[in-house]
Short mmCIF file of C-alpha atoms (C1' of nucleotides) in Angstrom, two decimals:
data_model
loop_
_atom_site.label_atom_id
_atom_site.label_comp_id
_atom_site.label_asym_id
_atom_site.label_seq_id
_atom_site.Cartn_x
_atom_site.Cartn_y
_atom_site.Cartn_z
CA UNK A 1 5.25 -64.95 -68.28
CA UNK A 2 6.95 -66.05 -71.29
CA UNK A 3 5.72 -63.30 -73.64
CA UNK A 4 5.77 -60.00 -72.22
CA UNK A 5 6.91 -58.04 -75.54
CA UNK A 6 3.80 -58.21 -77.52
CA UNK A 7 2.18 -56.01 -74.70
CA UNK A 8 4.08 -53.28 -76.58
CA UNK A 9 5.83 -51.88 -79.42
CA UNK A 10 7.88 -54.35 -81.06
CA UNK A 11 10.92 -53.95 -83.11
CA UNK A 12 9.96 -51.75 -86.42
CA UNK A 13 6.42 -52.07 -87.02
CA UNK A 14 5.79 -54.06 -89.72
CA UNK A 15 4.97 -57.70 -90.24
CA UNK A 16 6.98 -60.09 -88.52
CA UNK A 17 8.99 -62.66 -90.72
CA UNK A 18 10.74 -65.59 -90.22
CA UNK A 19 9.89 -67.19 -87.23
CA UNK A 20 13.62 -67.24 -86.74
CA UNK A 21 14.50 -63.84 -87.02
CA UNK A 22 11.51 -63.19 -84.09
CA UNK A 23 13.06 -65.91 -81.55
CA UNK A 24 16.19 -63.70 -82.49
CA UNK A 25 14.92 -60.42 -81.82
CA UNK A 26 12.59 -61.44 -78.72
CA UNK A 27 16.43 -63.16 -77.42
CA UNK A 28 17.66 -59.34 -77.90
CA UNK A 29 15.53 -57.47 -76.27
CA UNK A 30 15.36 -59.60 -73.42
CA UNK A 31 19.23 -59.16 -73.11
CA UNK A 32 18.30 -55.70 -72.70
CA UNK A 33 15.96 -55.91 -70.47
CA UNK A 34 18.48 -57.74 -68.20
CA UNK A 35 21.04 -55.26 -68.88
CA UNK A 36 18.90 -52.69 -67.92
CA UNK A 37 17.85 -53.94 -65.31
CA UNK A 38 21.58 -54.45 -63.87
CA UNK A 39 22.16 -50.55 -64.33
CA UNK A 40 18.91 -49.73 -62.56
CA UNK A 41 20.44 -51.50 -59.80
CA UNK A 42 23.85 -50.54 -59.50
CA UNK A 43 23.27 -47.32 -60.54
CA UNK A 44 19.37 -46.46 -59.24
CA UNK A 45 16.89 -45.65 -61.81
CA UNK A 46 17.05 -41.82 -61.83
CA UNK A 47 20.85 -42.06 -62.22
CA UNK A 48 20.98 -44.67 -64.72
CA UNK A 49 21.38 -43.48 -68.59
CA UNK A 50 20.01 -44.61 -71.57
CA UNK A 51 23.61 -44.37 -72.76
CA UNK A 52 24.71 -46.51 -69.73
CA UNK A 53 22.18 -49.22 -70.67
CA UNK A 54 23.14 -49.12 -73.93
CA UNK A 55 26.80 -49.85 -73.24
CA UNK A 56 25.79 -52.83 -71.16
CA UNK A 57 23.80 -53.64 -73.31
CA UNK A 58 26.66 -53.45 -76.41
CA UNK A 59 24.31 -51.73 -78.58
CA UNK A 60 24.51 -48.18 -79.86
CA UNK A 61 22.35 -45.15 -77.77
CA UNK A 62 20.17 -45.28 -80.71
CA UNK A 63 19.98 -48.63 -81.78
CA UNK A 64 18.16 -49.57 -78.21
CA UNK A 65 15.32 -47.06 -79.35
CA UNK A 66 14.60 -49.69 -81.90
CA UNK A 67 13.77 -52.63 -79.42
CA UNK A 68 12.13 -50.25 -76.71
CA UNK A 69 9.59 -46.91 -77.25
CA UNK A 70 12.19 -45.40 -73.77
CA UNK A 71 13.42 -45.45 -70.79
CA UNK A 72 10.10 -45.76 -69.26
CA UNK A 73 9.29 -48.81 -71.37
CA UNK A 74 12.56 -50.33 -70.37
CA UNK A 75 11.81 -49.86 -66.70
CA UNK A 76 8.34 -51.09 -66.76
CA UNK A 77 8.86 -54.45 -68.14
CA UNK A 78 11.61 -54.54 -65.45
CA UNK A 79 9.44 -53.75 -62.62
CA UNK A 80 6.32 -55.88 -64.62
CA UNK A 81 9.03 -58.64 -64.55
CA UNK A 82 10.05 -59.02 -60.95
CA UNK A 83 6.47 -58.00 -59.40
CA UNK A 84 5.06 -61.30 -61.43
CA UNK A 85 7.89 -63.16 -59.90
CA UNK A 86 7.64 -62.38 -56.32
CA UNK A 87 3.06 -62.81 -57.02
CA UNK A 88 3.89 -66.47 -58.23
CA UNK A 89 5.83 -67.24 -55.16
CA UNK A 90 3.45 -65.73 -52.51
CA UNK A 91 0.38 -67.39 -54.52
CA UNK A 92 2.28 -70.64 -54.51
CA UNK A 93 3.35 -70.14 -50.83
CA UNK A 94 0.06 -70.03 -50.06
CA UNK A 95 -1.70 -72.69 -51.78
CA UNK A 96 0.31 -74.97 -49.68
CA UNK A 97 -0.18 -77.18 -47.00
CA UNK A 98 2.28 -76.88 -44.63
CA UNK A 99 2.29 -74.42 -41.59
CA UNK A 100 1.61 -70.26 -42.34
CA UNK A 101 5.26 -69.94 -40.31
CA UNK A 102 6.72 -71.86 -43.11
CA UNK A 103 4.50 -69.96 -46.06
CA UNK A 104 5.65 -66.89 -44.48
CA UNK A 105 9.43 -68.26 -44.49
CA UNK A 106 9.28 -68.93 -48.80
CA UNK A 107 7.86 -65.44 -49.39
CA UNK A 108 10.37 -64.15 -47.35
CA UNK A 109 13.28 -66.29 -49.04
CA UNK A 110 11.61 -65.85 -52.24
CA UNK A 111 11.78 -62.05 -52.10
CA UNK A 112 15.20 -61.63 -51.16
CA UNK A 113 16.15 -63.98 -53.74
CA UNK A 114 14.44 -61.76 -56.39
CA UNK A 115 15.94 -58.65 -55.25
CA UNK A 116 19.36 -59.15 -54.34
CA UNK A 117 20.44 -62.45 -56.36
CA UNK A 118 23.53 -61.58 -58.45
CA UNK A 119 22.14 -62.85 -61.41
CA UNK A 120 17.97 -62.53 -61.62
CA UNK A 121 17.82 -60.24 -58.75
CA UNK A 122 16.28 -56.75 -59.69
CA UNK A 123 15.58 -53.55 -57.55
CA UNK A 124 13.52 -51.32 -60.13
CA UNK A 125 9.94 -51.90 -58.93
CA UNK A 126 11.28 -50.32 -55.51
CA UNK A 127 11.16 -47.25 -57.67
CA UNK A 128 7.63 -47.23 -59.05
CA UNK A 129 7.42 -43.17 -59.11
CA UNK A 130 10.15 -43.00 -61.19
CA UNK A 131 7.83 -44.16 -63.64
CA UNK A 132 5.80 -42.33 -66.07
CA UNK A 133 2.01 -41.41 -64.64
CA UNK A 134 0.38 -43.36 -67.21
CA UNK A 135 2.47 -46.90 -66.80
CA UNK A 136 1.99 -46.63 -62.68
CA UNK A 137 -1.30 -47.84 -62.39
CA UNK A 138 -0.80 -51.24 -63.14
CA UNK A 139 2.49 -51.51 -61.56
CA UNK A 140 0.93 -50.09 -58.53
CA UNK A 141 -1.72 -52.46 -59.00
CA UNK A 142 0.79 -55.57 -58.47
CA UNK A 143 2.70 -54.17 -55.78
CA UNK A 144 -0.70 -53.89 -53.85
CA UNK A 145 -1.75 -56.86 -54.81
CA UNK A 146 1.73 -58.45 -53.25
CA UNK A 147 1.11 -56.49 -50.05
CA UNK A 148 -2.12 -58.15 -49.42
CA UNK A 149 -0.90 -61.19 -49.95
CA UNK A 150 1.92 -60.78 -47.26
CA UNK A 151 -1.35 -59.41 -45.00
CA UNK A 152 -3.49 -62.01 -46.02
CA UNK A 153 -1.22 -64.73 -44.90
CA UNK A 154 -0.66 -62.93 -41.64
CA UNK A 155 -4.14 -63.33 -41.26
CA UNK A 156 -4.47 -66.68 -42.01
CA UNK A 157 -1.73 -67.80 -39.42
CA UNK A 158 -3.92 -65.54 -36.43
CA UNK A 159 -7.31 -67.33 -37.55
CA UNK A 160 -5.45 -70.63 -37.03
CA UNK A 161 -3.51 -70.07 -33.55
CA UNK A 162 -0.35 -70.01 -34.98
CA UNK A 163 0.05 -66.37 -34.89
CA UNK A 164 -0.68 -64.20 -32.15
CA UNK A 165 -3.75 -61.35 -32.74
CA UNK A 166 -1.98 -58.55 -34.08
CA UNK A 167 -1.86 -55.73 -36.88
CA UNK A 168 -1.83 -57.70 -40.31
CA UNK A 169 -1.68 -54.50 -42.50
CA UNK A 170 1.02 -53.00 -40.10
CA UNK A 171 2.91 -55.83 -39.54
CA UNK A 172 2.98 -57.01 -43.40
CA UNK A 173 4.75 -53.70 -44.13
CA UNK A 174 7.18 -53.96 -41.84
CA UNK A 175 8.18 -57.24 -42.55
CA UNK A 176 7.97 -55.98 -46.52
CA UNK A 177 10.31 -53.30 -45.20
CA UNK A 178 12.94 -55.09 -43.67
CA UNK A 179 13.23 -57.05 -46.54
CA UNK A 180 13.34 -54.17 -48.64
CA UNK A 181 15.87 -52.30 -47.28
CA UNK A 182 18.24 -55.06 -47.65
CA UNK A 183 18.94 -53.48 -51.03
CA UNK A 184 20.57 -50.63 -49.22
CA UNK A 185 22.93 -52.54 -46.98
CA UNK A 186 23.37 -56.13 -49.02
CA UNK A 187 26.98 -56.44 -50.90
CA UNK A 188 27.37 -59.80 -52.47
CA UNK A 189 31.10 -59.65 -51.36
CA UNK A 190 29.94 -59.04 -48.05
CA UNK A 191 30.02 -62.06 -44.91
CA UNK A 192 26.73 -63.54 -45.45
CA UNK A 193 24.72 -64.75 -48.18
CA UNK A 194 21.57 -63.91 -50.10
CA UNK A 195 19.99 -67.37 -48.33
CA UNK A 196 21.94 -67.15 -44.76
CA UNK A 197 20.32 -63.76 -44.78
CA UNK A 198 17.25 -64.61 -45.56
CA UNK A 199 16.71 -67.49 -42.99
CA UNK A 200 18.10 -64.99 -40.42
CA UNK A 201 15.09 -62.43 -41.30
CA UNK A 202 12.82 -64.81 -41.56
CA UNK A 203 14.02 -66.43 -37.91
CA UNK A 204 13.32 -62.68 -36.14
CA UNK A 205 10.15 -61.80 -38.58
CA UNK A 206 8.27 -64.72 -38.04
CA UNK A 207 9.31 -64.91 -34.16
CA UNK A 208 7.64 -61.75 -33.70
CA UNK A 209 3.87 -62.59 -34.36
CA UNK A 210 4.40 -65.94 -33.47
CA UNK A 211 1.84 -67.64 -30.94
CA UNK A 212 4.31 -69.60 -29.17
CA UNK A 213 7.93 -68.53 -30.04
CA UNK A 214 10.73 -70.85 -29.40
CA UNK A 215 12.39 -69.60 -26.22
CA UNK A 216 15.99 -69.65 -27.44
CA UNK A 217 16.39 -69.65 -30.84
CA UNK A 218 16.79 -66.46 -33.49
CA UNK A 219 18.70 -66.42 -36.07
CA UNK A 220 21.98 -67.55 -34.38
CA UNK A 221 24.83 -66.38 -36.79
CA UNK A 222 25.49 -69.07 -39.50
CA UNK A 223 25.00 -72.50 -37.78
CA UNK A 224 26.94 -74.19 -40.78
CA UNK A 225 28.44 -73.38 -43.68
CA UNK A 226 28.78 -70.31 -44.35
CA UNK A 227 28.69 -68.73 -47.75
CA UNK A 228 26.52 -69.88 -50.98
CA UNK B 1 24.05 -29.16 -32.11
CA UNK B 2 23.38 -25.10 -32.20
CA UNK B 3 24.99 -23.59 -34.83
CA UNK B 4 26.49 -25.90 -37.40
CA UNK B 5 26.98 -22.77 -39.99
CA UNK B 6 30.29 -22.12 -39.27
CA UNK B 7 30.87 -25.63 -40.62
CA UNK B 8 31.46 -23.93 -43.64
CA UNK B 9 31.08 -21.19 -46.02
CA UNK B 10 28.79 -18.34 -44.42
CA UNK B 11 27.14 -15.66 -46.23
CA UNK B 12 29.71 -13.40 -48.07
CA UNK B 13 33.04 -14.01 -47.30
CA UNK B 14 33.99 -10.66 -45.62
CA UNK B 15 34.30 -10.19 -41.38
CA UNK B 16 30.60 -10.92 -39.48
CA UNK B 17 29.22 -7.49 -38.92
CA UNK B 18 27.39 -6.37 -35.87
CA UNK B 19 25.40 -9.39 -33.77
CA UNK B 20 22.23 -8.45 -34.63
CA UNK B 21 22.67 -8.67 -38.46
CA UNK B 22 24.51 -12.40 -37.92
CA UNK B 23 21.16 -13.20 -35.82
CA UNK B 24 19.22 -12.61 -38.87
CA UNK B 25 21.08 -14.32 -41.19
CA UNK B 26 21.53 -17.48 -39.10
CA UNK B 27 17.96 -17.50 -38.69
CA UNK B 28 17.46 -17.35 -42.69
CA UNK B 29 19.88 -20.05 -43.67
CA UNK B 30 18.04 -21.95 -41.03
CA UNK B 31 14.88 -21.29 -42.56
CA UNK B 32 15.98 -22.31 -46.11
CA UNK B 33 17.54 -25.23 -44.33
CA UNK B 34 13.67 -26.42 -43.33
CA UNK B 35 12.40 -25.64 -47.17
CA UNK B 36 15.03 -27.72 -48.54
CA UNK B 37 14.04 -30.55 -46.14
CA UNK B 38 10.40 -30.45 -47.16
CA UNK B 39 11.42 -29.92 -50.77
CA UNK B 40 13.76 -33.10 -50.32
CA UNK B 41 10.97 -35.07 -48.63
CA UNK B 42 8.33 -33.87 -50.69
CA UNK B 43 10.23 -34.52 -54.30
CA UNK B 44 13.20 -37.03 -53.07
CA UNK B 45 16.63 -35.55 -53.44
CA UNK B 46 17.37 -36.52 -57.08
CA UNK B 47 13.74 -34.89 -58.36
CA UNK B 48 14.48 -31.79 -55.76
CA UNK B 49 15.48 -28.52 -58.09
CA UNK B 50 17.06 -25.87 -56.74
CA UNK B 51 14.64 -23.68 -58.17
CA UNK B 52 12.17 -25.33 -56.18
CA UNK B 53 13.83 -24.82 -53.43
CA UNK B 54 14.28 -21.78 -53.98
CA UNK B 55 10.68 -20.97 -54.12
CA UNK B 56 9.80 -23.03 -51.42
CA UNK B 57 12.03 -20.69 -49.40
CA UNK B 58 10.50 -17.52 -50.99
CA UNK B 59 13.62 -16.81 -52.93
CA UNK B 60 15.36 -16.32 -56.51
CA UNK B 61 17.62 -19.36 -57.03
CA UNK B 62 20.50 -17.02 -57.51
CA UNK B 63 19.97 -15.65 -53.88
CA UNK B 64 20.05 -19.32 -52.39
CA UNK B 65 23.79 -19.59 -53.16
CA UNK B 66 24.35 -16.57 -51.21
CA UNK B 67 23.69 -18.27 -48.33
CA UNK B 68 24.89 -21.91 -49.37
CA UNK B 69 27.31 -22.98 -51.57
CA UNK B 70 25.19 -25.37 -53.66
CA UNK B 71 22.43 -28.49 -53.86
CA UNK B 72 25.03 -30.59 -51.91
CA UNK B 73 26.12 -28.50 -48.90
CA UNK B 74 22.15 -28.16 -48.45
CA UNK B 75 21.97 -32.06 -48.54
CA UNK B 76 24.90 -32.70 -46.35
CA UNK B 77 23.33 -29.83 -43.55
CA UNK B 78 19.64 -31.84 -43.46
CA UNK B 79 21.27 -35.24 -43.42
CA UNK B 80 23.81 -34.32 -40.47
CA UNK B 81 21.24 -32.39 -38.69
CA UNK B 82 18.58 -35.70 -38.73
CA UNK B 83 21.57 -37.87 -38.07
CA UNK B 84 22.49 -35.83 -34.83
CA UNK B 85 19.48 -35.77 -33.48
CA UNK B 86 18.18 -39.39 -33.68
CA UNK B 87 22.33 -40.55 -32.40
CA UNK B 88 21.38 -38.12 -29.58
CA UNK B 89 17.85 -40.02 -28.66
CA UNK B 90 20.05 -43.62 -29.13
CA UNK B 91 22.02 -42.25 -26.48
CA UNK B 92 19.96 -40.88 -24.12
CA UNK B 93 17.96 -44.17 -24.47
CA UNK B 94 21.16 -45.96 -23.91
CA UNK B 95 21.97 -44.32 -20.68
CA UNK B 96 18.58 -44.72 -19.29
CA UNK B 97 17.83 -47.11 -16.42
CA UNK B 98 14.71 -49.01 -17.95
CA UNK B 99 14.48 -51.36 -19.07
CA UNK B 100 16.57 -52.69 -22.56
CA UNK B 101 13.29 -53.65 -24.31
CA UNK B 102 11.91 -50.24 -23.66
CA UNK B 103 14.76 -48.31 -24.28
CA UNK B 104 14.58 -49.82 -28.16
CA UNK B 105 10.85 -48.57 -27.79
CA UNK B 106 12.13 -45.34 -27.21
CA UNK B 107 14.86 -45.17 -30.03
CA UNK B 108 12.33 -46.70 -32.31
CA UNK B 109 9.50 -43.47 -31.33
CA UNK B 110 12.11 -41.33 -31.99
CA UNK B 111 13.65 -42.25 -35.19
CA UNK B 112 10.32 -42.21 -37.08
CA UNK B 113 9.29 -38.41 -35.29
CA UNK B 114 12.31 -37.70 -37.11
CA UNK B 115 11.31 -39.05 -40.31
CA UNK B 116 7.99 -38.80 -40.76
CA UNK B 117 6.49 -35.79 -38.27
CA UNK B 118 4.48 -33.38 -40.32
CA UNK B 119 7.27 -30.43 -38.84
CA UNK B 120 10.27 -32.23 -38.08
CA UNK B 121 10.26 -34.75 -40.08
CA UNK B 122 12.92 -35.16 -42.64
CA UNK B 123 14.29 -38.05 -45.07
CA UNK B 124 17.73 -36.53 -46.93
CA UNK B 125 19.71 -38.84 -44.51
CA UNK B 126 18.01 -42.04 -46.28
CA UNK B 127 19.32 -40.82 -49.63
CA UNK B 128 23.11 -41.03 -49.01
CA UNK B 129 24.51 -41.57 -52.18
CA UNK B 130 22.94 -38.63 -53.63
CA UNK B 131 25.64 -36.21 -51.47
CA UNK B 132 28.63 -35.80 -53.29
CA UNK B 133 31.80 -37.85 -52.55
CA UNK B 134 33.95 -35.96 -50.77
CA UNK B 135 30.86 -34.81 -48.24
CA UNK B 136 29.95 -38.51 -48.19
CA UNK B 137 32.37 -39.72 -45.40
CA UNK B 138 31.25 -37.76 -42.42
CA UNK B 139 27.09 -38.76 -42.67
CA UNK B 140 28.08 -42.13 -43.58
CA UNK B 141 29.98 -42.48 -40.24
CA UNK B 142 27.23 -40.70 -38.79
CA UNK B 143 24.75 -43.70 -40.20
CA UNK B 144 27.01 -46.34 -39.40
CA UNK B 145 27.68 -45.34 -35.61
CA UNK B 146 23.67 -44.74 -35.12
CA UNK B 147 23.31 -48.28 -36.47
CA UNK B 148 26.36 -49.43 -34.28
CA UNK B 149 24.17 -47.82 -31.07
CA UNK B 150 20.83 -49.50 -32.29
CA UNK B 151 23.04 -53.13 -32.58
CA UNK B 152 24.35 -52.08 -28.91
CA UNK B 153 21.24 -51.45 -27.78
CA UNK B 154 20.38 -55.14 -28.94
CA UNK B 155 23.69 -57.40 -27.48
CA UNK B 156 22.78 -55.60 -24.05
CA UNK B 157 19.28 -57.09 -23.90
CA UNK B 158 20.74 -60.56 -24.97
CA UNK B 159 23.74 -60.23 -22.31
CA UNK B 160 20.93 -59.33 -19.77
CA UNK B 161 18.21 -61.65 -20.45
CA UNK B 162 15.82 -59.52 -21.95
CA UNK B 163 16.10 -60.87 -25.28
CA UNK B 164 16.74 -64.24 -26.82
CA UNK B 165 20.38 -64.83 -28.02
CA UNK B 166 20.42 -63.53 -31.85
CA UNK B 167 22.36 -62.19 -34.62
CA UNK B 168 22.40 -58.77 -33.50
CA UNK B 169 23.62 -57.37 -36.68
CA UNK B 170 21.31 -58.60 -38.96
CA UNK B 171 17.98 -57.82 -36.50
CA UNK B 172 19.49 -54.10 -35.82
CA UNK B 173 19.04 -53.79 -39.53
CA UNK B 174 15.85 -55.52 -40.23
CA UNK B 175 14.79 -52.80 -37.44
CA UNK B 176 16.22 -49.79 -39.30
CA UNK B 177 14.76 -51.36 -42.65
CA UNK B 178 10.79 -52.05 -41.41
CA UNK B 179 11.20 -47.85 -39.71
CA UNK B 180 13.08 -46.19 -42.58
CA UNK B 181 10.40 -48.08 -45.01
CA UNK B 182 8.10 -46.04 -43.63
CA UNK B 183 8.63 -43.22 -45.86
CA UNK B 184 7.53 -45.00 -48.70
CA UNK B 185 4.02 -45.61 -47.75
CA UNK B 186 2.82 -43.53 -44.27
CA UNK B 187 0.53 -40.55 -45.16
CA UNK B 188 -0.11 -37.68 -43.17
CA UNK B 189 -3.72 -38.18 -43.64
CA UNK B 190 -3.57 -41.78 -43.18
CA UNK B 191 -5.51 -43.92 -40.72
CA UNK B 192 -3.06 -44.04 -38.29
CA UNK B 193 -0.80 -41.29 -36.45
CA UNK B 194 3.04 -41.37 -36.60
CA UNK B 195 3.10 -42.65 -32.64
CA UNK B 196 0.34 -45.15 -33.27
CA UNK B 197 2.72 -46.49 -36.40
CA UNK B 198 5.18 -46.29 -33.63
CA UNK B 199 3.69 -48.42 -31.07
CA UNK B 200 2.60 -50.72 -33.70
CA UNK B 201 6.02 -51.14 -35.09
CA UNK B 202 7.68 -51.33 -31.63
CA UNK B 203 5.98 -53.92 -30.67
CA UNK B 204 6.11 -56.22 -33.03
CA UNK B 205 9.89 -55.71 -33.37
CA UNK B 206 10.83 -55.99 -29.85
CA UNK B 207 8.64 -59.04 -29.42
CA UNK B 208 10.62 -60.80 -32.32
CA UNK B 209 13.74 -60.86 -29.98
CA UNK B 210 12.19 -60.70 -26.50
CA UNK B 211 13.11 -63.81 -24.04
CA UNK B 212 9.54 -64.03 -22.88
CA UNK B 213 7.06 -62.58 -25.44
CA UNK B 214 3.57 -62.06 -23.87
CA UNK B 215 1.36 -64.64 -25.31
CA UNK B 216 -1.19 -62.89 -27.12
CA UNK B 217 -0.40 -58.77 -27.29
CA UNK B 218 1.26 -57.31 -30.45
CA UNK B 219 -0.16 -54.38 -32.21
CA UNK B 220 -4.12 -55.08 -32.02
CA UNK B 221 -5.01 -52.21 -34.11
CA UNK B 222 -5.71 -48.67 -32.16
CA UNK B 223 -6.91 -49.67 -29.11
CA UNK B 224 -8.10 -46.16 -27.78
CA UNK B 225 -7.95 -42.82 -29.27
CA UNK B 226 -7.29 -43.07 -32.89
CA UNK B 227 -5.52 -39.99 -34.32
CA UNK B 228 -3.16 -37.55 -33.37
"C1'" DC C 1 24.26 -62.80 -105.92
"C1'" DA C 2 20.94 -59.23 -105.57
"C1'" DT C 3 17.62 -56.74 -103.25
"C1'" DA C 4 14.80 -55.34 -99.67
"C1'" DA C 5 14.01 -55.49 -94.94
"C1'" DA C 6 16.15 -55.42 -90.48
"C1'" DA C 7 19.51 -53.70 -87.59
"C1'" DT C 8 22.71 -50.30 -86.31
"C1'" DT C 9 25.15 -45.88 -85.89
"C1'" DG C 10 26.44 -41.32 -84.20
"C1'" DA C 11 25.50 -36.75 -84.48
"C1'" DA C 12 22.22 -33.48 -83.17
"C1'" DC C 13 17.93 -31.48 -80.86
"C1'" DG C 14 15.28 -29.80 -77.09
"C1'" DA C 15 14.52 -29.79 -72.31
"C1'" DT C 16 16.11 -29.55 -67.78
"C1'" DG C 17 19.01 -28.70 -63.87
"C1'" DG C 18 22.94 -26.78 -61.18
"C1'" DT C 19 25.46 -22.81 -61.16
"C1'" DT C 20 27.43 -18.12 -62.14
"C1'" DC C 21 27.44 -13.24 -62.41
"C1'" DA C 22 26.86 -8.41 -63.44
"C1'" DG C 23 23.89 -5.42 -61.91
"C1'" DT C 24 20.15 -3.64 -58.66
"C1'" DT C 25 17.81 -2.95 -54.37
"C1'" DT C 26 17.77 -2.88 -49.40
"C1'" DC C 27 19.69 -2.18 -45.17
"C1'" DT C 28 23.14 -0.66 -41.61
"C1'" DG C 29 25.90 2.43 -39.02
"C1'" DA C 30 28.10 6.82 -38.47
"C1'" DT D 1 21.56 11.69 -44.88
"C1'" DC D 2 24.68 8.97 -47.20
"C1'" DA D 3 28.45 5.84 -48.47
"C1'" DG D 4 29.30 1.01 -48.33
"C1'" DA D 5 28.17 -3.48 -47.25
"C1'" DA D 6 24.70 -6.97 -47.43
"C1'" DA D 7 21.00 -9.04 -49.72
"C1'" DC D 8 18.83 -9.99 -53.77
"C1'" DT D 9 17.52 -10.67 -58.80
"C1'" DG D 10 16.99 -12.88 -63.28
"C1'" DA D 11 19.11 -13.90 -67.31
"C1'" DA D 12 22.48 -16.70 -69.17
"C1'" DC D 13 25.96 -20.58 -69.24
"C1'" DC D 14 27.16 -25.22 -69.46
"C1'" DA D 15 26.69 -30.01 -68.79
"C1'" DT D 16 23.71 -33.88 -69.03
"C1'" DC D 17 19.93 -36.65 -70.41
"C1'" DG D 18 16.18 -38.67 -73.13
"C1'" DT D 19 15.18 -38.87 -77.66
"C1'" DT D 20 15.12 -38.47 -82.88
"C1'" DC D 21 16.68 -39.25 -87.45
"C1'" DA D 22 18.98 -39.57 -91.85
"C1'" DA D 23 22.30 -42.46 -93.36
"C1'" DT D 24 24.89 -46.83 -93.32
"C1'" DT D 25 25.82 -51.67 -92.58
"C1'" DT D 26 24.20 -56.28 -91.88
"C1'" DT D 27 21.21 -60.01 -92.70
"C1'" DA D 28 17.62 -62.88 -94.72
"C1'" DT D 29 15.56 -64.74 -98.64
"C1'" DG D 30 14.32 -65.65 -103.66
#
DNA sequence: CATAAAATTGAACGATGGTTCAGTTTCTGA
DNA sequence: TCAGAAACTGAACCATCGTTCAATTTTATG
């Protein structure tokens, strides 16, 4: 979580000095990383340059082949990155105690905050075949293991009554896809924000497997306050 | 809806000829039309080469700007085409006389046969910002008005009942995002069929608005006759 | 301050992708 | 059968992109 550059090739190759200078160079790169992952993002990961990323990143084409082995490198710690993020939540969603409607609701808030907030948000891993063959597997590996734990908690809330029998795997993917897809639509200048938005999807998500759905209420546009 | 050639530039420049030679050649760019859909599908838009295409369409890449005037004219003809047909099924569904909830069933059966069936499936429209600007207006009205008829589709249940009061905006998209998703993960030789997806996916989205959800079915997994 | 390592630069290389075009083959209609 | 149009070909052009590298500047440390 903290460390995530030693997985890798690290600046030059030689000993490390001071441990100054490292806290320094680990700083850089991760101002990279976040600049990279802002072009991903605005620009989508096929479209976005290596001399993009380096402008954002105020660094010379070149000079950002000496704190990453690529492009590829660049994008997996991106997707790495958010992939841990939205695992954390979901575990930590469900090693509480309080209802699976309300577990259901933090992933949900959770993953829309990871994706779409102006500052950490980050759409890269929705592009895992843009990366290279041999960096997939493991990224594949977390997206999978996210998926099942969206499905898992599905199941949990139908073995305790609180969801009605249905189609975990199915369902879990469409609820991963509406959230998704938000990416495509979302504008942060746009009438609602990252959090009204996410109560609203998680209001008409969670209705739909629920045992016993309140008769009235969905998400009924902005019940106070409006944006932020 | 029949011949959306003479949209723009035709083969050669020079007056048609006789009848049966225009035939022929409408049936051709029709034909390279489909390969560049698969190709598009099969590689997404940015990977898709024109020499690919080409192939795909058993011809030289030279000869496939003989009958089109480049990668983007191809794109816009595949997205527009999709586009038509699935506003077409929103509006047939609209005028219908059954009920709202079922009429959403139908839009929703529709707009994944036209996105993920094995011959008439295509996903170019989902890849908007790959067409080039000044083609760009006319499919993204086309996107926004089929979204517009899905929203529609959803303040009419509300105003008669059939659904719970909502935010009509934000649950036409969640919709669009949990079908359009779909491309990422359905496989042809998956478990389930396109119309079993479909009846999975319909049902757990209509229920997540409906007035009176029946207590306990949502998509129970296949319940007769698994594929095809 | 001096020196070596670290950091940085910008031009250039090779690959790829969309596109063009001069020339060739195939087909049509009289 | 035979012009002339239509259809077709493949090499080449040009722009872009990821990447490399020799050379230069900056920085850390004795």
């Amino acid at each position: 979580m903290v460390q995530f550059l030693n997985k890798s090739s690290n600046p030059g190759s030689g000993k490390t000095v001071s441990e100054r200078m490292r806290r320094k160079s680990e700083a850089r790169r991760l101002d990279i990383l976040h600049a990279a992952a802002r072009v991903f993002r605005r620009s989508g990961v096929a479209a976005a340059g290596m001399r993009e990323i380096a402008e954002e990143a105020d660094l010379s084409p070149g000079n950002l082949y000496y704190y990453f082995s690529g492009k590829d490198e660049l994008l997996f710690f991106c997707q790495d990155r958010t992939l841990d993020r939205m695992l954390e939540a979901a575990e930590t969603a469900r090693a509480s105690t309080i209802p699976v409607g309300d577990q259901l609701r933090a992933v949900i808030r959770a993953h829309l905050h990871y994706t779409l907030d102006e500052l950490e948000g980050a759409t890269a891993h929705l592009e895992i075949d843009m990366l290279a063959e041999n960096l997939r597997r493991g990224i594949i590996d977390k997206r999978d293991k996210y998926e099942l734990a969206v499905r898992a908690l599905i199941t949990k809330g139908v073995k305790r009554g609180e969801f009605a029998p249905c189609d975990a795997a199915l369902v879990a993917r469409a609820i991963l896809g509406a959230l998704n897809w938000t990416v495509r639509w979302y504008r942060p200048d746009g009438a609602q924000s990252v959090s009204a938005i996410a109560e609203g999807l998680a209001n008409y998500l969670v209705r739909g497997i629920a045992a016993h759905p309140q008769e009235t209420t969905v998400p009924v546009r902005a019940q106070s306050g409006g944006r932020k």
